[in-house]
XYZ file of N, CA and C in Angstrom:
474
model
N -8.866 15.335 -12.680
C -8.385 15.109 -14.757
C -7.782 14.234 -15.234
N -8.373 13.250 -15.609
C -6.823 11.786 -16.546
C -7.596 12.404 -17.745
N -5.394 12.352 -17.569
C -4.428 12.741 -18.731
C -4.199 11.197 -19.362
N -4.084 11.547 -20.533
C -3.089 10.423 -21.188
C -1.676 10.131 -21.407
N -1.178 10.630 -20.584
C -0.004 10.509 -19.665
C -0.141 9.140 -17.956
N -1.635 9.811 -17.935
C -1.961 9.147 -16.646
C -2.835 7.410 -17.360
N -3.159 7.806 -18.343
C -3.369 5.951 -18.501
C -2.588 5.578 -19.463
N -1.243 6.302 -19.081
C 0.521 5.576 -20.248
C 0.591 4.665 -18.877
N 0.879 5.807 -17.744
C 1.050 4.658 -16.839
C 0.247 3.679 -16.340
N -0.942 3.441 -16.176
C -2.078 2.543 -16.136
C -1.677 1.741 -16.654
N -1.315 1.417 -18.253
C -1.084 0.805 -18.675
C 0.249 -0.086 -18.443
N 1.253 0.684 -18.147
C 2.316 -0.347 -17.464
C 1.845 -0.673 -16.223
N 0.995 -0.085 -15.151
C 0.796 -1.036 -14.213
C 0.182 -2.464 -14.770
N -0.938 -2.294 -15.765
C -1.087 -3.195 -15.838
C -0.386 -4.264 -16.683
N 0.229 -4.150 -17.387
C 0.899 -4.676 -18.102
C 2.354 -5.441 -17.411
N 2.586 -4.442 -16.119
C 3.594 -5.249 -15.337
C 2.842 -6.589 -13.940
N 1.584 -5.892 -14.141
C 0.847 -7.352 -13.604
C 0.700 -8.660 -14.216
N 0.659 -8.466 -15.605
C 0.578 -9.726 -16.507
C 1.917 -10.549 -16.355
N 2.686 -9.614 -16.748
C 3.836 -9.953 -16.832
C 4.709 -10.765 -15.439
N 4.299 -9.992 -14.284
C 4.023 -10.606 -12.979
C 3.443 -12.225 -13.009
N 2.346 -12.615 -13.621
C 1.646 -13.769 -13.737
C 2.231 -14.575 -14.690
N 3.086 -14.621 -15.579
C 4.399 -15.138 -16.018
C 5.119 -15.465 -15.362
N 5.629 -15.182 -14.470
C 6.644 -15.076 -13.663
C 6.517 -15.641 -12.120
N 4.873 -16.304 -12.366
C 4.893 -17.111 -10.807
C 4.033 -15.809 -9.899
N 3.842 -15.085 -10.081
C 3.468 -14.114 -8.775
C 1.752 -13.713 -9.259
N 1.146 -12.925 -8.737
C -0.360 -12.350 -8.839
C -0.486 -11.602 -9.715
N -1.429 -11.040 -10.031
C -2.263 -10.341 -11.291
C -2.272 -8.694 -10.751
N -0.865 -8.213 -9.839
C -1.431 -7.174 -9.446
C -0.032 -6.989 -10.060
N 0.289 -5.274 -10.166
C 1.212 -4.522 -10.622
C 0.917 -2.990 -10.157
N 2.062 -2.198 -9.835
C 2.111 -0.795 -9.517
C 3.202 -0.159 -9.816
N 2.677 1.138 -10.173
C 3.939 1.973 -10.332
C 3.492 3.473 -9.623
N 5.238 3.948 -9.552
C 5.193 5.559 -8.847
C 5.824 6.667 -9.265
N 4.782 7.412 -9.894
C 5.823 8.621 -10.994
C 5.087 9.909 -10.452
N 6.798 9.659 -10.419
C 7.143 11.800 -9.775
C 7.514 12.530 -11.476
N 6.940 13.753 -11.088
C 7.523 14.702 -11.694
C 7.087 14.239 -13.341
N 6.350 12.701 -13.810
C 6.358 12.192 -14.585
C 7.194 11.919 -15.135
N 7.446 11.201 -13.811
C 8.909 10.121 -14.696
C 8.412 9.486 -13.583
N 8.528 7.606 -14.335
C 8.657 6.428 -13.536
C 9.695 6.410 -12.218
N 9.532 6.433 -10.898
C 10.395 6.441 -10.030
C 10.883 4.898 -10.019
N 9.358 4.120 -9.275
C 9.597 2.504 -8.949
C 8.376 2.195 -9.479
N 8.936 0.999 -9.830
C 7.905 -0.392 -10.370
C 8.120 -1.529 -10.222
N 6.788 -2.056 -9.828
C 6.635 -3.723 -8.606
C 5.571 -4.378 -9.511
N 5.702 -5.669 -9.241
C 4.556 -6.982 -9.638
C 4.638 -6.929 -8.233
N 3.908 -7.878 -7.712
C 3.271 -8.446 -6.415
C 4.263 -9.049 -6.454
N 5.097 -9.998 -5.020
C 5.343 -10.966 -5.167
C 5.548 -11.225 -3.937
N 4.252 -12.728 -3.107
C 4.109 -12.183 -1.490
C 4.274 -14.467 -2.095
N 4.416 -14.544 -3.042
C 4.640 -16.149 -3.600
C 5.850 -16.196 -3.441
N 6.665 -15.516 -4.380
C 7.897 -15.652 -4.686
C 9.017 -15.369 -3.443
N 7.933 -14.374 -2.601
C 9.462 -14.095 -1.309
C 8.356 -14.797 -0.522
N 7.703 -15.525 -0.428
C 7.383 -16.616 1.548
C 6.995 -14.660 2.174
N 6.156 -13.676 1.835
C 6.004 -12.336 2.377
C 4.793 -11.763 2.294
N 3.214 -12.034 3.229
C 2.077 -11.522 2.123
C 2.096 -9.975 2.469
N 2.847 -9.494 3.066
C 2.920 -7.721 3.116
C 3.930 -7.397 0.798
N 4.331 -8.352 1.027
C 4.731 -8.292 -1.069
C 3.722 -7.689 -1.746
N 2.847 -7.191 -1.900
C 2.205 -6.603 -2.985
C 2.582 -5.964 -3.616
N 2.730 -5.585 -4.575
C 2.199 -4.205 -5.866
C 3.160 -3.211 -5.088
N 1.511 -2.527 -4.759
C 1.570 -1.322 -4.144
C 3.280 -1.560 -2.808
N 2.889 -1.655 -2.269
C 4.010 -1.677 -1.089
C 5.456 -2.332 -1.437
N 5.963 -2.957 -2.496
C 6.934 -2.942 -3.013
C 7.352 -1.899 -3.585
N 6.788 -1.330 -4.640
C 7.066 0.351 -5.131
C 7.181 1.631 -4.585
N 6.554 1.284 -3.189
C 6.535 1.927 -2.213
C 8.233 2.269 -1.599
N 8.811 0.763 -1.303
C 9.680 0.581 -0.905
C 11.171 1.109 -2.183
N 10.340 0.840 -2.759
C 11.234 0.687 -3.994
C 11.865 2.188 -4.170
N 10.463 2.914 -4.369
C 10.965 4.743 -4.414
C 11.406 5.273 -3.166
N 10.836 4.863 -1.595
C 11.107 5.604 -1.141
C 13.183 5.316 -0.923
N 13.644 4.040 -1.597
C 14.609 3.372 -1.497
C 15.824 5.038 -2.422
N 15.089 5.036 -3.713
C 15.417 5.874 -4.826
C 15.775 7.158 -4.531
N 14.398 7.330 -3.103
C 14.427 8.781 -3.168
C 15.666 9.433 -1.921
N 15.374 8.084 -1.168
C 16.653 8.258 0.209
C 15.498 9.102 1.585
N 13.844 8.794 1.225
C 13.394 9.307 1.878
C 12.315 8.116 2.748
N 10.980 8.424 3.864
C 9.434 7.588 4.279
C 8.844 8.026 3.838
N 8.474 9.316 2.839
C 7.668 9.983 2.077
C 7.632 9.919 1.283
N 6.510 10.125 -0.006
C 6.401 9.748 -1.575
C 5.427 11.597 -1.753
N 5.562 12.346 -0.533
C 4.757 13.668 -1.098
C 5.254 13.774 -3.488
N 4.312 15.040 -3.633
C 4.448 14.444 -4.980
C 4.107 13.647 -5.982
N 4.100 12.560 -5.358
C 3.903 11.150 -5.876
C 3.284 10.598 -6.433
N 2.413 10.317 -7.731
C 0.914 9.592 -8.148
C 1.572 7.997 -8.208
N -0.109 7.320 -7.516
C 0.589 5.296 -7.717
C 0.047 5.364 -8.727
N -0.494 4.592 -9.792
C -1.037 3.882 -10.188
C -1.321 2.525 -9.938
N -1.914 1.472 -10.133
C -2.185 -0.023 -9.574
C -2.725 -0.464 -10.342
N -2.718 -1.664 -10.341
C -3.668 -2.298 -11.372
C -5.063 -2.795 -11.024
N -5.280 -2.594 -9.408
C -6.244 -3.146 -8.892
C -6.221 -1.991 -7.330
N -7.689 -1.515 -7.052
C -8.048 -0.933 -5.971
C -6.948 -1.525 -5.102
N -6.087 -0.759 -3.561
C -5.489 -1.032 -3.190
C -6.414 -1.980 -1.765
N -5.673 -2.526 -1.601
C -6.590 -3.392 0.201
C -5.706 -3.039 0.922
N -6.560 -3.449 1.874
C -6.353 -2.554 3.257
C -4.946 -2.124 3.573
N -4.694 -3.201 3.289
C -2.805 -3.281 4.113
C -2.415 -1.782 3.302
N -2.281 -2.094 1.475
C -1.495 -0.881 1.247
C -2.667 0.396 1.158
N -3.672 0.601 1.595
C -4.038 2.389 1.701
C -3.119 2.356 2.822
N -3.183 1.381 3.816
C -2.541 2.190 4.626
C -1.058 2.568 4.313
N -0.416 1.680 3.850
C 0.985 2.043 3.091
C 1.077 3.256 2.494
N -0.175 3.809 1.589
C -0.211 4.532 0.998
C -0.163 5.940 1.515
N -1.234 6.174 2.525
C -1.525 7.336 3.324
C -0.343 7.193 4.287
N 0.197 6.410 5.072
C 1.935 6.348 5.328
C 3.151 7.223 4.717
N 2.404 7.190 3.346
C 4.337 7.159 3.115
C 3.982 8.955 1.839
N 2.327 9.133 2.362
C 1.896 10.616 1.511
C 1.888 10.821 0.106
N 1.775 9.878 -0.057
C 1.261 9.916 -1.761
C 0.224 10.990 -2.174
N 0.562 11.292 -3.291
C -0.910 12.431 -3.467
C -2.279 12.466 -3.974
N -1.877 11.158 -4.865
C -3.475 10.359 -5.533
C -2.865 9.101 -6.318
N -4.380 8.615 -6.177
C -4.026 6.820 -6.512
C -4.966 7.250 -7.856
N -4.917 6.393 -9.030
C -5.249 5.697 -9.795
C -5.277 4.055 -10.112
N -6.697 3.548 -9.710
C -6.912 2.012 -10.176
C -7.276 1.515 -10.991
N -7.273 0.317 -11.364
C -7.629 -0.644 -12.664
C -8.951 -1.794 -11.379
N -8.610 -2.343 -11.585
C -9.660 -3.278 -11.144
C -10.414 -2.566 -9.621
N -11.586 -3.142 -9.017
C -12.384 -3.062 -8.784
C -11.614 -4.316 -7.148
N -12.043 -3.354 -5.996
C -12.227 -4.872 -4.928
C -13.294 -5.377 -5.400
N -13.948 -5.297 -5.823
C -15.354 -6.341 -6.120
C -15.111 -7.265 -7.164
N -14.147 -6.790 -8.643
C -13.367 -7.540 -8.831
C -12.497 -8.245 -8.282
N -11.376 -7.695 -7.654
C -10.198 -8.547 -6.597
C -11.225 -10.438 -6.390
N -12.774 -9.910 -5.904
C -13.407 -10.914 -4.829
C -13.880 -12.058 -5.991
N -14.425 -11.198 -7.467
C -14.512 -12.068 -8.094
C -12.955 -13.073 -9.014
N -12.084 -12.574 -8.415
C -10.491 -12.995 -9.206
C -10.662 -14.188 -7.656
N -10.783 -14.153 -6.525
C -10.490 -15.224 -5.058
C -10.188 -13.684 -4.440
N -9.791 -12.908 -4.667
C -8.273 -12.318 -3.655
C -9.835 -11.661 -2.938
N -10.070 -12.012 -1.950
C -10.813 -11.757 -0.790
C -10.861 -10.145 -0.103
N -9.917 -9.285 -0.778
C -9.694 -7.956 0.470
C -10.804 -7.367 0.750
N -11.841 -7.708 0.560
C -13.741 -7.206 1.450
C -13.858 -7.514 2.126
N -13.199 -8.566 2.571
C -13.427 -9.185 3.896
C -12.373 -8.390 4.965
N -11.282 -8.173 4.023
C -10.613 -7.696 5.714
C -11.251 -6.003 5.058
N -11.302 -5.410 4.537
C -12.150 -4.062 4.604
C -13.508 -4.375 5.655
N -14.208 -5.559 5.567
C -15.499 -5.380 6.706
C -14.455 -5.681 8.365
N -13.830 -6.597 8.116
C -12.639 -6.304 9.444
C -12.405 -4.998 10.015
N -12.064 -5.016 9.297
C -11.449 -3.920 9.837
C -12.802 -2.431 10.596
N -13.855 -2.850 10.226
C -15.294 -1.573 10.326
C -15.591 -2.027 11.504
N -14.803 -3.346 12.627
C -16.157 -4.149 13.424
C -15.595 -3.198 14.587
N -15.659 -3.140 15.591
C -15.905 -3.094 16.934
C -14.425 -4.522 16.747
N -13.272 -4.633 17.264
C -11.938 -5.633 18.297
C -12.561 -6.940 18.613
N -13.446 -6.418 19.564
C -14.517 -7.751 20.343
C -14.747 -8.806 19.287
N -15.505 -8.221 18.201
C -16.363 -9.018 16.732
C -15.610 -9.639 16.280
N -14.374 -8.973 15.790
C -13.415 -9.625 14.534
C -13.056 -10.900 14.295
N -12.165 -11.680 13.388
C -12.395 -13.348 13.556
C -11.347 -13.635 13.916
N -10.178 -12.639 13.676
C -8.839 -13.016 14.927
C -9.356 -12.838 16.056
N -9.156 -13.601 17.040
C -9.682 -12.406 18.555
C -7.755 -11.992 18.875
N -8.319 -10.387 18.943
C -7.800 -9.223 19.310
C -7.712 -9.444 21.073
N -6.266 -8.714 22.225
C -6.928 -8.468 23.044
C -5.683 -7.797 23.420
N -6.471 -6.526 24.341
C -5.121 -5.464 24.864
C -4.500 -6.076 25.960
N -3.220 -5.744 26.250
C -2.143 -6.484 26.697
C -1.217 -5.507 27.434
N -0.828 -5.412 28.407
C -0.148 -5.066 29.219
C -0.051 -3.514 28.289
N -1.384 -2.657 28.460
C -1.682 -0.831 27.553
C -0.944 -0.157 28.075
N -1.040 -0.524 29.821
C -0.312 0.925 30.614
C 1.218 0.679 30.234
N 1.986 -0.344 30.691
C 3.309 -0.580 30.346
C 3.364 0.001 28.816
N 2.611 -0.558 27.963
C 3.027 -0.156 26.331
C 3.121 1.270 26.291
N 2.518 2.022 26.974
C 2.046 3.579 26.796
C 3.332 4.434 27.367
N 4.381 3.689 27.609
C 6.250 4.376 28.627
C 6.475 4.132 26.970
N 6.098 3.832 26.299
C 6.697 4.168 24.903
C 6.589 5.617 24.317
N 5.271 5.795 24.397
C 4.615 7.546 23.806
C 5.072 7.815 24.646
N 5.626 7.531 26.362
C 6.011 8.722 26.999
C 7.345 9.092 26.053
N 7.869 7.962 26.314
C 9.271 8.237 25.621
C 9.536 9.270 24.744
N 8.822 8.494 23.525
C 8.574 9.064 21.824
C 8.157 10.922 22.742
N 7.281 11.602 24.120
C 7.140 12.552 23.431
C 8.533 13.070 23.944
N 9.259 12.605 24.747
C 10.189 13.232 25.663
C 11.942 13.155 24.471
N 11.153 12.770 23.546
C 12.825 12.776 23.219
C 12.204 13.854 22.382
N 13.383 14.714 22.552
C 14.062 15.917 21.443
C 14.283 15.885 20.131
N 15.228 14.832 19.998
C 15.858 14.599 18.364
C 14.800 13.882 17.801
N 13.342 13.298 17.337
C 13.368 12.394 17.410
C 12.568 12.965 15.782
N 12.091 12.017 15.020
C 11.719 12.070 13.691
C 10.702 12.379 13.042
N 9.579 12.832 13.137
C 8.322 12.336 13.106
C 7.739 11.970 11.456
N 6.305 11.410 11.700
C 6.336 11.009 10.173
C 5.601 10.291 10.345
């Protein structure tokens, strides 16, 4: 069910996206809400920060986690001006956000010259078929880190 409050929060994400363009950033905005209140909001700052991970959703997740003092956002809803790219979608799942509302689709993004769909396609390919060469190296040695993790009694699971 979509409420008037959902529309209000989505309009805020869209407003942030427009404002972000005027401030030299990309056309993306995101708002994270908990208990009916905005917990964090951000635009995309990839070019401003020279950081390809500084998408609006990731920036908002980082801010919300700092605000709550935790690494997970159970009980939160994300409103984003565009369907999340694969990186952002991964971050959203890792953060355990309960619900996602988005404005534009990834097709809309592609038409605006943001080709998230290319990455979606790459993820579905076998590692050997991806456009960036991806080679496993020292796999058995690397597994020792997981063994060490499994043996650590006071680890914090996430």
